[in-house]
PDB file of C-alpha atoms in Angstrom:
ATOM      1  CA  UNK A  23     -61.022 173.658 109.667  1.00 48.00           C
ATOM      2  CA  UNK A  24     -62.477 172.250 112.807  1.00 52.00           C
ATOM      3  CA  UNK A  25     -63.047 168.604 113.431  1.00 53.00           C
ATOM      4  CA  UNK A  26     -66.901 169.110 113.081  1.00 50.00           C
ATOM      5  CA  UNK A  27     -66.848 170.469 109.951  1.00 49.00           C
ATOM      6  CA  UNK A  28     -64.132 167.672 108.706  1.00 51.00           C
ATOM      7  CA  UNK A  29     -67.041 165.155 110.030  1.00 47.00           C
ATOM      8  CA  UNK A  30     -69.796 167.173 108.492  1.00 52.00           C
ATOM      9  CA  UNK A  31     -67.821 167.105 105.093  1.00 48.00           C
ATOM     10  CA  UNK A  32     -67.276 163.230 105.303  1.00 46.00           C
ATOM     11  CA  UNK A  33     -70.911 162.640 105.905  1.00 49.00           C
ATOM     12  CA  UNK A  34     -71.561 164.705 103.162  1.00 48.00           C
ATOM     13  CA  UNK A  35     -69.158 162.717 100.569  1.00 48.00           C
ATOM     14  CA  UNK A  36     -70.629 158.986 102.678  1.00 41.00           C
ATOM     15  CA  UNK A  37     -74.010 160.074 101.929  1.00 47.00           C
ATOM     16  CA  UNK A  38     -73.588 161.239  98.199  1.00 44.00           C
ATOM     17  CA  UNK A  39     -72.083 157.794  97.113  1.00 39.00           C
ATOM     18  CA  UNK A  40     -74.055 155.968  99.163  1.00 42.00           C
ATOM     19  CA  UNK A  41     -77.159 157.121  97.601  1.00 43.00           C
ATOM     20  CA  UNK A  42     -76.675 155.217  93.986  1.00 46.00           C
ATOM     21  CA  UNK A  43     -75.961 152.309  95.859  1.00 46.00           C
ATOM     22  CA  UNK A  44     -78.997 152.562  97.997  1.00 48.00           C
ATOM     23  CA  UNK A  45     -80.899 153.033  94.563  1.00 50.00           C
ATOM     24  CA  UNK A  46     -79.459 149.989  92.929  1.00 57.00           C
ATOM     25  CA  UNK A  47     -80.253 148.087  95.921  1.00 76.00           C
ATOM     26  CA  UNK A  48     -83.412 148.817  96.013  1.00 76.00           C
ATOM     27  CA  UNK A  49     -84.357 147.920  92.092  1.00 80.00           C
ATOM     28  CA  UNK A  50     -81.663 144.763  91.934  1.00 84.00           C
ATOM     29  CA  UNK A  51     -84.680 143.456  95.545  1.00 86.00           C
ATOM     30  CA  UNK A  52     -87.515 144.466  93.675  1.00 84.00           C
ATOM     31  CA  UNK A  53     -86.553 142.639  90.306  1.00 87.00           C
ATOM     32  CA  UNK A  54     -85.349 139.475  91.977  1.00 90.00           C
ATOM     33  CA  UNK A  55     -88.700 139.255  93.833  1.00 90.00           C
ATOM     34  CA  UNK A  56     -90.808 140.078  90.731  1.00 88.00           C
ATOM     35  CA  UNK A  57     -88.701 137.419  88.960  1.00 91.00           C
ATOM     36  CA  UNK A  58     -89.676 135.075  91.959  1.00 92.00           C
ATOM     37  CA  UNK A  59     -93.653 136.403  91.755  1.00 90.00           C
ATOM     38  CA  UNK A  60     -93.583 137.937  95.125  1.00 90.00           C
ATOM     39  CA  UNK A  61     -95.328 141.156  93.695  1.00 89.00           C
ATOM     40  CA  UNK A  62     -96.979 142.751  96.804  1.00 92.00           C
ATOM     41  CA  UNK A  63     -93.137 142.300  98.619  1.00 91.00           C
ATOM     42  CA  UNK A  64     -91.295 143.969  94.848  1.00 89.00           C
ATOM     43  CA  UNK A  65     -93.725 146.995  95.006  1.00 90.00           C
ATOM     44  CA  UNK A  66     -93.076 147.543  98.616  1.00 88.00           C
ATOM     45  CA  UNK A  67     -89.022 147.507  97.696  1.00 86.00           C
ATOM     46  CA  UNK A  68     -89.829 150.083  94.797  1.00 85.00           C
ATOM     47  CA  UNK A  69     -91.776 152.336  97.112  1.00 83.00           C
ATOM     48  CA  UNK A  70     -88.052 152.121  99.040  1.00 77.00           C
ATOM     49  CA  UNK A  71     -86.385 153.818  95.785  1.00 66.00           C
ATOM     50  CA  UNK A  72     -88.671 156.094  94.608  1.00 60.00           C
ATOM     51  CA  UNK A  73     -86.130 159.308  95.322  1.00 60.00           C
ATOM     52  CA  UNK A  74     -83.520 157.233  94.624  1.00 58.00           C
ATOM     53  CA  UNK A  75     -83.812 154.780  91.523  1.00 58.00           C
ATOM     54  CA  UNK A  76     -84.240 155.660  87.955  1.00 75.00           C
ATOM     55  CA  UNK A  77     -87.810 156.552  87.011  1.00 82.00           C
ATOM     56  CA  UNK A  78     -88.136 154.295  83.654  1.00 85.00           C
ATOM     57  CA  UNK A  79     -87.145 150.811  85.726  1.00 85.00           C
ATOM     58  CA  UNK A  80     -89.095 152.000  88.697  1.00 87.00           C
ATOM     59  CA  UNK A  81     -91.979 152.643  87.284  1.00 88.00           C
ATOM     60  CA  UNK A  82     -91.467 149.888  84.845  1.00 88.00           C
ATOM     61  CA  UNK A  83     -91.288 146.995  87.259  1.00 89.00           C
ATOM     62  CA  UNK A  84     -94.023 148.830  89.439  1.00 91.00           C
ATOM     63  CA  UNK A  85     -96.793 148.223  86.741  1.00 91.00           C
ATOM     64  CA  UNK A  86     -95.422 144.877  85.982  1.00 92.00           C
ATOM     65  CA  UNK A  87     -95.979 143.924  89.290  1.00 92.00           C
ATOM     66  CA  UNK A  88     -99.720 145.778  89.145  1.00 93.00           C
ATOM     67  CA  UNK A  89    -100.606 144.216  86.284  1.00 91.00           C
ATOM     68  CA  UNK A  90     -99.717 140.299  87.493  1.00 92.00           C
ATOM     69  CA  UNK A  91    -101.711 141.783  90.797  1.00 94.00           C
ATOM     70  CA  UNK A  92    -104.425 142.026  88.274  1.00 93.00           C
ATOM     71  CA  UNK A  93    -104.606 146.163  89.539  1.00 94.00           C
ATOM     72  CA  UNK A  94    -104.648 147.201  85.711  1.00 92.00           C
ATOM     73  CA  UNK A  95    -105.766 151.288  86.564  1.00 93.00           C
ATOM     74  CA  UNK A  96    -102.915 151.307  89.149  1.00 93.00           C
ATOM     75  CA  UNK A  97    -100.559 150.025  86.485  1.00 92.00           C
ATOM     76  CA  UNK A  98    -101.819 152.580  84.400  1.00 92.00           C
ATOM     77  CA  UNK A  99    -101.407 155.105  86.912  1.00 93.00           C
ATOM     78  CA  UNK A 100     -97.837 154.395  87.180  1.00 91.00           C
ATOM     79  CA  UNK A 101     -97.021 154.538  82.929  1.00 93.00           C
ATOM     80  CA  UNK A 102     -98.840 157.909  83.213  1.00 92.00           C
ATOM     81  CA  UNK A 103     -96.528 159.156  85.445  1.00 90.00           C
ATOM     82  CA  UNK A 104     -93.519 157.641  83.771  1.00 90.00           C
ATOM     83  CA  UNK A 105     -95.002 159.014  80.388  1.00 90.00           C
ATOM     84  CA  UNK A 106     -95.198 162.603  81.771  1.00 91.00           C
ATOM     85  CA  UNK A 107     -91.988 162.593  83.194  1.00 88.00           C
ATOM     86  CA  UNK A 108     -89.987 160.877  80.066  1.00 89.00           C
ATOM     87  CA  UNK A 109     -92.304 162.215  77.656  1.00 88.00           C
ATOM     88  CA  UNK A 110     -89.539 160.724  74.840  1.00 88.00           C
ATOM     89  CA  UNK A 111     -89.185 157.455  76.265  1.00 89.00           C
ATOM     90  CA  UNK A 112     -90.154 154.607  74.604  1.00 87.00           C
ATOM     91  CA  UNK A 113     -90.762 150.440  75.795  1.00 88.00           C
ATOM     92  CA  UNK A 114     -88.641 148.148  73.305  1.00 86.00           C
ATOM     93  CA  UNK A 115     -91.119 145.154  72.535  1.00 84.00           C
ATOM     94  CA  UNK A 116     -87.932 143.063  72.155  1.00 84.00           C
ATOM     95  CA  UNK A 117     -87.125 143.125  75.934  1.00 84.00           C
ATOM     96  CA  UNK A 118     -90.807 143.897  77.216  1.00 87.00           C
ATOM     97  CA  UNK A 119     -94.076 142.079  77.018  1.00 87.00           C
ATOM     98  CA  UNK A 120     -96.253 143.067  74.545  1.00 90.00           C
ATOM     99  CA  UNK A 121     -98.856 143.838  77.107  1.00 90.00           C
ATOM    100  CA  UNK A 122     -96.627 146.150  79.029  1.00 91.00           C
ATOM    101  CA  UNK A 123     -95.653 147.841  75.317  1.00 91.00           C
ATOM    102  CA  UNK A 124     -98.704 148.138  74.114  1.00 92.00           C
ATOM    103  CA  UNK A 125    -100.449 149.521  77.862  1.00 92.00           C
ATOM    104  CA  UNK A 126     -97.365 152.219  77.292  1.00 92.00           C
ATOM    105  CA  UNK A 127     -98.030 153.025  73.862  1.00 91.00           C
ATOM    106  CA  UNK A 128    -101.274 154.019  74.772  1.00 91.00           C
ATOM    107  CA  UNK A 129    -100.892 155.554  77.613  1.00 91.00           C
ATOM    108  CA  UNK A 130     -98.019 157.992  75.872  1.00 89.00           C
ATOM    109  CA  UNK A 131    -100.619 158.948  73.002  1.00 88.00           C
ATOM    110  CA  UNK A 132    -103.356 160.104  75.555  1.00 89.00           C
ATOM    111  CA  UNK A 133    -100.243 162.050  77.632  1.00 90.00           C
ATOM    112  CA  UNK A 134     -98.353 163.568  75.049  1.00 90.00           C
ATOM    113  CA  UNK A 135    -100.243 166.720  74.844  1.00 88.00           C
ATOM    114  CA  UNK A 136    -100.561 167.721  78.006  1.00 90.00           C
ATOM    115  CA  UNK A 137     -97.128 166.845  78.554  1.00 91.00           C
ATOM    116  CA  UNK A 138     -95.969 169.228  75.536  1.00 90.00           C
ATOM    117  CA  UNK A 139     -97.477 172.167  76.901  1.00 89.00           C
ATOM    118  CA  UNK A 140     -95.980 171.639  79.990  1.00 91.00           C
ATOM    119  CA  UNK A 141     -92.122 171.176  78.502  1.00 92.00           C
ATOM    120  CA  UNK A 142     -92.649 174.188  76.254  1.00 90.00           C
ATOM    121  CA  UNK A 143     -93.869 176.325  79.729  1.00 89.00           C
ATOM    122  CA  UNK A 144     -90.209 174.979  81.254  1.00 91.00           C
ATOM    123  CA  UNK A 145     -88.713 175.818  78.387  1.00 90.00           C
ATOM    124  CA  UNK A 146     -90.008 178.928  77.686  1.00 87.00           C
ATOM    125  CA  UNK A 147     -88.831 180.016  81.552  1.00 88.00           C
ATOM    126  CA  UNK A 148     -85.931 178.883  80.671  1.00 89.00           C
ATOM    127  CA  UNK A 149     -85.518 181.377  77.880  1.00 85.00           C
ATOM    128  CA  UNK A 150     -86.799 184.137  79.912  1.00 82.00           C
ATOM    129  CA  UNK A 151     -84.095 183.494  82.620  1.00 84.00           C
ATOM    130  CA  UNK A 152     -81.495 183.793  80.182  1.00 84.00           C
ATOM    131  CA  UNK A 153     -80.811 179.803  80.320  1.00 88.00           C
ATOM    132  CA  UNK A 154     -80.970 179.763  76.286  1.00 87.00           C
ATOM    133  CA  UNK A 155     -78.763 176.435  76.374  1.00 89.00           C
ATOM    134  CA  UNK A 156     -81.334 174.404  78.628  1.00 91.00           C
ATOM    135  CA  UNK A 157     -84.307 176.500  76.534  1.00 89.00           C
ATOM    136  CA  UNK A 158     -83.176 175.330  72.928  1.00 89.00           C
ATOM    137  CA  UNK A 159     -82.582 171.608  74.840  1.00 92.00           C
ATOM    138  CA  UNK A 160     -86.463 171.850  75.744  1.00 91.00           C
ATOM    139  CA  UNK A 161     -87.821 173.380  72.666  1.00 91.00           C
ATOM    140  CA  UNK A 162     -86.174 170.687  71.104  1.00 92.00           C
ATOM    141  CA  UNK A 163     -87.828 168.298  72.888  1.00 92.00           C
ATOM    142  CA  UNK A 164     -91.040 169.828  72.233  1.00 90.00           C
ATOM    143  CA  UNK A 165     -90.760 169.375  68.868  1.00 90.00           C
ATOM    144  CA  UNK A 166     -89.963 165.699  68.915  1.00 90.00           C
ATOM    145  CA  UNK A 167     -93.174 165.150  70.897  1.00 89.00           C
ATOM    146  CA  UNK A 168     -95.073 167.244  68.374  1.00 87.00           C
ATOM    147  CA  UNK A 169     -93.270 164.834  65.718  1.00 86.00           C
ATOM    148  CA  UNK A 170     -94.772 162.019  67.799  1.00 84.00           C
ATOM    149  CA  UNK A 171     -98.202 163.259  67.883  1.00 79.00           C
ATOM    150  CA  UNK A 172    -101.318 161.190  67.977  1.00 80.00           C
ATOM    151  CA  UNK A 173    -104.005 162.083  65.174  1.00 78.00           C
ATOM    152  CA  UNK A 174    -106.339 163.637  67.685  1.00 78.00           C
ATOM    153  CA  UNK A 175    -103.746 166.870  68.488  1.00 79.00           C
ATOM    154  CA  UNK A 176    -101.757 167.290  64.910  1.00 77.00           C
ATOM    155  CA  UNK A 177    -103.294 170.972  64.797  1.00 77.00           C
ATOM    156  CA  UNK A 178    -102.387 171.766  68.714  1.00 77.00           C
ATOM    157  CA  UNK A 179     -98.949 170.117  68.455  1.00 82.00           C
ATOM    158  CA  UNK A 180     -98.237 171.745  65.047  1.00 82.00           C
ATOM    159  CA  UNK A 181     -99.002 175.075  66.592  1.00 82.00           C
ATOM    160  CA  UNK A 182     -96.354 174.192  69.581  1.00 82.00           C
ATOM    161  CA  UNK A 183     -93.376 172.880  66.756  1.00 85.00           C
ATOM    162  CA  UNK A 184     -93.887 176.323  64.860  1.00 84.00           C
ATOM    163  CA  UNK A 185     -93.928 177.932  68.618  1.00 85.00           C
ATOM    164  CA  UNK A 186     -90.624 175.603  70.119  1.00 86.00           C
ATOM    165  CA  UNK A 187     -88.939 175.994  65.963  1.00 85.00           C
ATOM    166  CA  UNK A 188     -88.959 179.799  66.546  1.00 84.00           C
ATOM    167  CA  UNK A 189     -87.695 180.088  70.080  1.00 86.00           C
ATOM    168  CA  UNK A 190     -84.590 177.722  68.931  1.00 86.00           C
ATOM    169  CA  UNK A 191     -82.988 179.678  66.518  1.00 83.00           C
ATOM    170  CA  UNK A 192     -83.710 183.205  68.851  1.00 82.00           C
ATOM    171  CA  UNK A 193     -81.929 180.713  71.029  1.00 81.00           C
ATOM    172  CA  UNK A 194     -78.973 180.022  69.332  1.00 82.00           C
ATOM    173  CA  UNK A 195     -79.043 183.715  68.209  1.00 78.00           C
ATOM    174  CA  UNK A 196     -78.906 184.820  72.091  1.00 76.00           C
ATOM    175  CA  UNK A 197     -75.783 182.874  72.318  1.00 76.00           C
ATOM    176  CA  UNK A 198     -73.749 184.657  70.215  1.00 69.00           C
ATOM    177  CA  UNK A 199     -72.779 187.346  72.074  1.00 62.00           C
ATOM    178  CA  UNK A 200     -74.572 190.711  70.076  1.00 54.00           C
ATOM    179  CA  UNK A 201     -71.934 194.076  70.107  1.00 58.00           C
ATOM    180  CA  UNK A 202     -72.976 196.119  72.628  1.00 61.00           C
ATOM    181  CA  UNK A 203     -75.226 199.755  71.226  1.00 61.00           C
ATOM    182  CA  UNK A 204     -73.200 202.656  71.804  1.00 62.00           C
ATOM    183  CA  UNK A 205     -74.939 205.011  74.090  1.00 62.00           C
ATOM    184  CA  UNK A 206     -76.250 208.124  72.360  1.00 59.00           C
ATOM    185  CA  UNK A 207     -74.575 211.134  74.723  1.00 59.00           C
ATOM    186  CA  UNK A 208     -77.805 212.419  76.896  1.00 58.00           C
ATOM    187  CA  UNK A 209     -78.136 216.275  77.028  1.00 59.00           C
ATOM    188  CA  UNK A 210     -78.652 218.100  80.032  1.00 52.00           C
ATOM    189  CA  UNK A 211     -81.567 219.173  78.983  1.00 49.00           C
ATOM    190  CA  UNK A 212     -83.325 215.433  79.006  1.00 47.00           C
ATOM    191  CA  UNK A 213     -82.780 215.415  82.831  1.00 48.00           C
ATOM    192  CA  UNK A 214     -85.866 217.725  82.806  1.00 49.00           C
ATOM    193  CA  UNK A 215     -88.985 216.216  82.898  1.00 50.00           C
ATOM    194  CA  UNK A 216     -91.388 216.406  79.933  1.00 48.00           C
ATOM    195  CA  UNK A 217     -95.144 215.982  79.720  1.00 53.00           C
ATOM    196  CA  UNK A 218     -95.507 212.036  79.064  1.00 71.00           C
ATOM    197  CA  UNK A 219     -96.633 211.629  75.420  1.00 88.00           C
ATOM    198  CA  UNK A 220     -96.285 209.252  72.824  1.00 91.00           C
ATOM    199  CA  UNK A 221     -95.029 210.254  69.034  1.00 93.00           C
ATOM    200  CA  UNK A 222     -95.906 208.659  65.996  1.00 91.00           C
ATOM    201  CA  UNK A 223     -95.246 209.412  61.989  1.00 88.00           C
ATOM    202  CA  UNK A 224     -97.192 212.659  61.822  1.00 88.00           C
ATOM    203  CA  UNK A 225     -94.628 214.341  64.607  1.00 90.00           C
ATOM    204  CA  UNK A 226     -92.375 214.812  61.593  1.00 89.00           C
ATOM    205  CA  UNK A 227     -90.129 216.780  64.296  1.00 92.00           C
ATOM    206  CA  UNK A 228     -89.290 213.648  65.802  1.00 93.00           C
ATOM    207  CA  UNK A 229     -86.626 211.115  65.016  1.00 93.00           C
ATOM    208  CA  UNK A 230     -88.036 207.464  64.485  1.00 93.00           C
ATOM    209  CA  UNK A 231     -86.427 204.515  66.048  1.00 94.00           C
ATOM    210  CA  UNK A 232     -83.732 203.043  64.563  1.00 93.00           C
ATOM    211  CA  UNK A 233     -83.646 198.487  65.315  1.00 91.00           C
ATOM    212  CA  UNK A 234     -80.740 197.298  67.059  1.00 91.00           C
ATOM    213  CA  UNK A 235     -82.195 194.144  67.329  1.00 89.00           C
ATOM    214  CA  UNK A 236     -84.701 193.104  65.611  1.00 88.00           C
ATOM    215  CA  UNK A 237     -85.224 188.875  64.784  1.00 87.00           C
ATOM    216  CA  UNK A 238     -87.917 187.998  62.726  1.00 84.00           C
ATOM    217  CA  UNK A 239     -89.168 184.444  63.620  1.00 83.00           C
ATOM    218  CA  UNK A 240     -89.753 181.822  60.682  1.00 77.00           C
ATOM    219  CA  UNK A 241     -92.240 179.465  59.759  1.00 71.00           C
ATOM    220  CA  UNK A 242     -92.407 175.854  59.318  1.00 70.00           C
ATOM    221  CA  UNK A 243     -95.516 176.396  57.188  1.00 65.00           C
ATOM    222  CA  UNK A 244     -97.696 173.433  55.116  1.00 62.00           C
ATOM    223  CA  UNK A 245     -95.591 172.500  51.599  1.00 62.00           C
ATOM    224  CA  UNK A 246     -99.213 173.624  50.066  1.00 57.00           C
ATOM    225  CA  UNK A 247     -98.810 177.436  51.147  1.00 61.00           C
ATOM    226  CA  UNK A 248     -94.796 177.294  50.073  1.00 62.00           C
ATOM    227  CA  UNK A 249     -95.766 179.479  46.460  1.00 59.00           C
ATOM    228  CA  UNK A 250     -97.825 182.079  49.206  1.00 65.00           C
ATOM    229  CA  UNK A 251     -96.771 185.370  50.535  1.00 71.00           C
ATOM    230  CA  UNK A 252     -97.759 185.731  54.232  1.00 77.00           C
ATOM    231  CA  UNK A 253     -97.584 189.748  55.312  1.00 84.00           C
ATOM    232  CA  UNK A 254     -98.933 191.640  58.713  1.00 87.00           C
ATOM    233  CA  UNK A 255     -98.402 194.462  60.395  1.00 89.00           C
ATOM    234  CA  UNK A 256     -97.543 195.031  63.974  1.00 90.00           C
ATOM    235  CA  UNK A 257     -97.750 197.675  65.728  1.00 92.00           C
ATOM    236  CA  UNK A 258     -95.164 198.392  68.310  1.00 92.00           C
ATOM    237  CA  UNK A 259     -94.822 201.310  71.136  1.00 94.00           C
ATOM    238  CA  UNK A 260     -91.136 202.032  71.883  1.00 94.00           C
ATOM    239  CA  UNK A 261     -90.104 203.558  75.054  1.00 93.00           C
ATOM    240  CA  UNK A 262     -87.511 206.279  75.998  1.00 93.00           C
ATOM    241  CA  UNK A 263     -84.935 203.693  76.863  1.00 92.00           C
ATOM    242  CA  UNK A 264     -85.829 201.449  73.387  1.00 92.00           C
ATOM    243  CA  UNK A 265     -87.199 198.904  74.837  1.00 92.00           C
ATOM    244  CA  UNK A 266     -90.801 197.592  73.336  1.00 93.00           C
ATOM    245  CA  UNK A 267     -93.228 198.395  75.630  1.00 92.00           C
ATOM    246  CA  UNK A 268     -96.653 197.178  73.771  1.00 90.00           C
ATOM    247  CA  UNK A 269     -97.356 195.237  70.764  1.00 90.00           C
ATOM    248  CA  UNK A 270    -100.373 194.597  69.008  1.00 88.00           C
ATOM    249  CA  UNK A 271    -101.494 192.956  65.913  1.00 88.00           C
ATOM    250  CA  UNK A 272    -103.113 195.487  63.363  1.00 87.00           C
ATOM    251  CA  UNK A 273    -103.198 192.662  60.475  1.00 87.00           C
ATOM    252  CA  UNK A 274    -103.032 189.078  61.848  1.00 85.00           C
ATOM    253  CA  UNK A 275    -101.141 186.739  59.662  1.00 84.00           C
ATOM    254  CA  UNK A 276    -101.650 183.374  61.617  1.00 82.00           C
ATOM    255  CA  UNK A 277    -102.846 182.516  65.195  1.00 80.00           C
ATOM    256  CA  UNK A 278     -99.807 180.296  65.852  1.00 77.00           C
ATOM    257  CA  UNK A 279     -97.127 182.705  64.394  1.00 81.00           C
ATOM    258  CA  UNK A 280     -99.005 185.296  65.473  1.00 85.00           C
ATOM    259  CA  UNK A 281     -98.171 184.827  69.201  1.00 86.00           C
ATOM    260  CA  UNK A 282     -94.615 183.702  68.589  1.00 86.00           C
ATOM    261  CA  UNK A 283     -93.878 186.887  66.579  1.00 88.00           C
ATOM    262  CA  UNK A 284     -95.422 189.264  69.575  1.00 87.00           C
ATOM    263  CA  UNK A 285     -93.037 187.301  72.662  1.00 88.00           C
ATOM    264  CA  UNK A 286     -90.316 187.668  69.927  1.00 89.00           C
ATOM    265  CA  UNK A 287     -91.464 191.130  69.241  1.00 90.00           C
ATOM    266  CA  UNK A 288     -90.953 191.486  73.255  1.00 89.00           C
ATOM    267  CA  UNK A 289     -87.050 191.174  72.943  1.00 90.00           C
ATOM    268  CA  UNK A 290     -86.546 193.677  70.699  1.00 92.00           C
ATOM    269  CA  UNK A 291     -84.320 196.621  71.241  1.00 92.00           C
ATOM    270  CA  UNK A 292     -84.243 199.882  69.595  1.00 94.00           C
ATOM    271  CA  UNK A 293     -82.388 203.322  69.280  1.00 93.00           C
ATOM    272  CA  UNK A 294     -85.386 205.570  70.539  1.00 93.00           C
ATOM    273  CA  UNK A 295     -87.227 208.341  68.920  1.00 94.00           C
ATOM    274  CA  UNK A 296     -85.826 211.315  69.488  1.00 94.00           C
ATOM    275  CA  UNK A 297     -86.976 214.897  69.976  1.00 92.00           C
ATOM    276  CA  UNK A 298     -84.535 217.624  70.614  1.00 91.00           C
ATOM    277  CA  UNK A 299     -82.190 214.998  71.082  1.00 89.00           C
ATOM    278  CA  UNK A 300     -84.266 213.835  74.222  1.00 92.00           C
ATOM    279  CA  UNK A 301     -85.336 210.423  73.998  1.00 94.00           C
ATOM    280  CA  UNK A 302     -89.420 209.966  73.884  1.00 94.00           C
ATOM    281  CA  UNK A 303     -92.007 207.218  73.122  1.00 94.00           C
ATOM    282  CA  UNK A 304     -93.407 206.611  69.959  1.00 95.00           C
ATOM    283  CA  UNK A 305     -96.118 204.120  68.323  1.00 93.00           C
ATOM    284  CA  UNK A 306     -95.083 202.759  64.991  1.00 92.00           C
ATOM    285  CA  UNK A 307     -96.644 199.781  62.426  1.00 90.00           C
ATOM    286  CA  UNK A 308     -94.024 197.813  60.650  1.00 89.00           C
ATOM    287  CA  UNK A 309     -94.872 195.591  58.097  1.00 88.00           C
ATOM    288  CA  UNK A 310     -93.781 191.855  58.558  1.00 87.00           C
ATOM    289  CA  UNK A 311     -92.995 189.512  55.913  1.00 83.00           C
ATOM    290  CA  UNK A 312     -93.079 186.266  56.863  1.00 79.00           C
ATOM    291  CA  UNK A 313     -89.839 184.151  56.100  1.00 69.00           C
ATOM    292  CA  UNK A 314     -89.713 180.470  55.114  1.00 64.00           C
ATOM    293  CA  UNK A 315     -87.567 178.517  57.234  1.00 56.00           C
TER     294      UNK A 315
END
């Protein structure tokens, strides 16, 4: 290794622990000149750590300093973006005034929804990128907020728990790894090509799919509907390689479950129809039962 890349490596290592230092710096100013009521000079050292420092004391001290500024939309600003960042966080009144608390408090209720939805949309990328351990740590979150929920969103933030609930366990089901399908042996004959058509029940020449995978979601529903039987059907198109291709609700059971049982339904893997043992596509209605949780 050359000497410039030695130096480029040291700078690297000088820079990475110099970084938390900076940051610590930069808060331990900006509370000693709060604590001395130089407020305009404190926000100007917080501005300093904003890449670096921890967002709850940055923000924090920033609308501390707002508010003895008397700049009480500012200070509001800055729990708004500390809210939708630590959605979960919470002020403890026993080492916070109860102006700051209560500013928080309400700030949090108003955020909260918005910043659900947008923790289920990371988590649910998550899931799609295979990242199931980060997914079920964001779902999970998800449904904490929706625990959390002000009175104004129970119905939207119930929705999202059922939602965030379902994609956990699929989840914890992705990480255990599934046996892999045994590939049927593919004729010769299947390497011609065939007019594209799509099978159903009445081609009574043709094989139906067989599930390889097939998870049913549950649902977290009311205690008052526990004694009631929820039942739909869902139609699904399976292609030559057994993969779902379209979904559709023929009977809807519920608009929340609904949704999470066609992205679930997405997943699914089959063994595919089969004519002549050639593989083809075929529409099909199962009938889904919902499950309790």
């Amino acid at each position: 290794m050359n000497i410039i890349a030695r130096l480029g490596i040291a700078m690297a290592c000088l820079c990475a622990f110099a970084a938390p230092a900076a940051s610590q710096d930069f808060l331990t100013r900006a509370k000693g000149l709060y604590d001395s009521a130089s407020y305009n000079e404190a926000l100007s050292a917080l501005s300093e750590s904003d890449s670096l420092g921890d967002v709850t004391e940055v923000e924090k001290y920033r609308a501390l300093c707002l508010l003895a500024l008397d700049r009480t939309q500012d200070a509001e600003r800055s729990l708004e973006h500390l809210a939708m960042t630590r959605p979960l966080f919470t002020l403890d009144s026993s080492d916070n005034s109860p102006k700051l608390v209560a500013m928080f408090e309400d700030v949090r209720k108003r955020t909260l929804p918005e910043a659900s939805k947008q923790t289920y949309a990371r988590a649910r990328a998550s899931y799609e990128k295979g990242d199931f351990a980060e997914a079920m740590r964001q779902f999970r979150d998800v449904m904490a907020m929706a625990d959390a929920a002000p009175a104004g969103s129970l119905a939207m933030m119930g929705d999202l728990k059922m939602l965030a609930s379902g994609f956990v366990k699929l989840a914890e089901s992705a990480l255990v790894p599934a046996p892999e399908p045994r590939a049927a042996p593919t004729p010769i004959a299947a390497a011609v090509a065939a007019p594209e058509r799509i099978y159903n029940a009445a081609d009574t020449t043709v094989t139906a799919p067989v599930a390889i995978y097939r998870p049913i979601p549950t649902w977290e529903r009311p205690a008052a509907l526990n004694f009631a039987t929820f039942e739909g059907l869902l139609e699904l198109t399976v292609g030559p390689s057994g993969a779902v291709v379209q979904q559709a609700m023929v009977k809807a059971i519920n608009p929340a479950y609904d949704r999470l049982l066609m992205d679930v339904a997405r997943t699914w893997r089959f063994r595919p129809a089969a004519l002549d043992d050639r593989p083809v596509t075929y529409r099909m209605t199962l009938s889904i039962v919902v499950p309790r949780r």
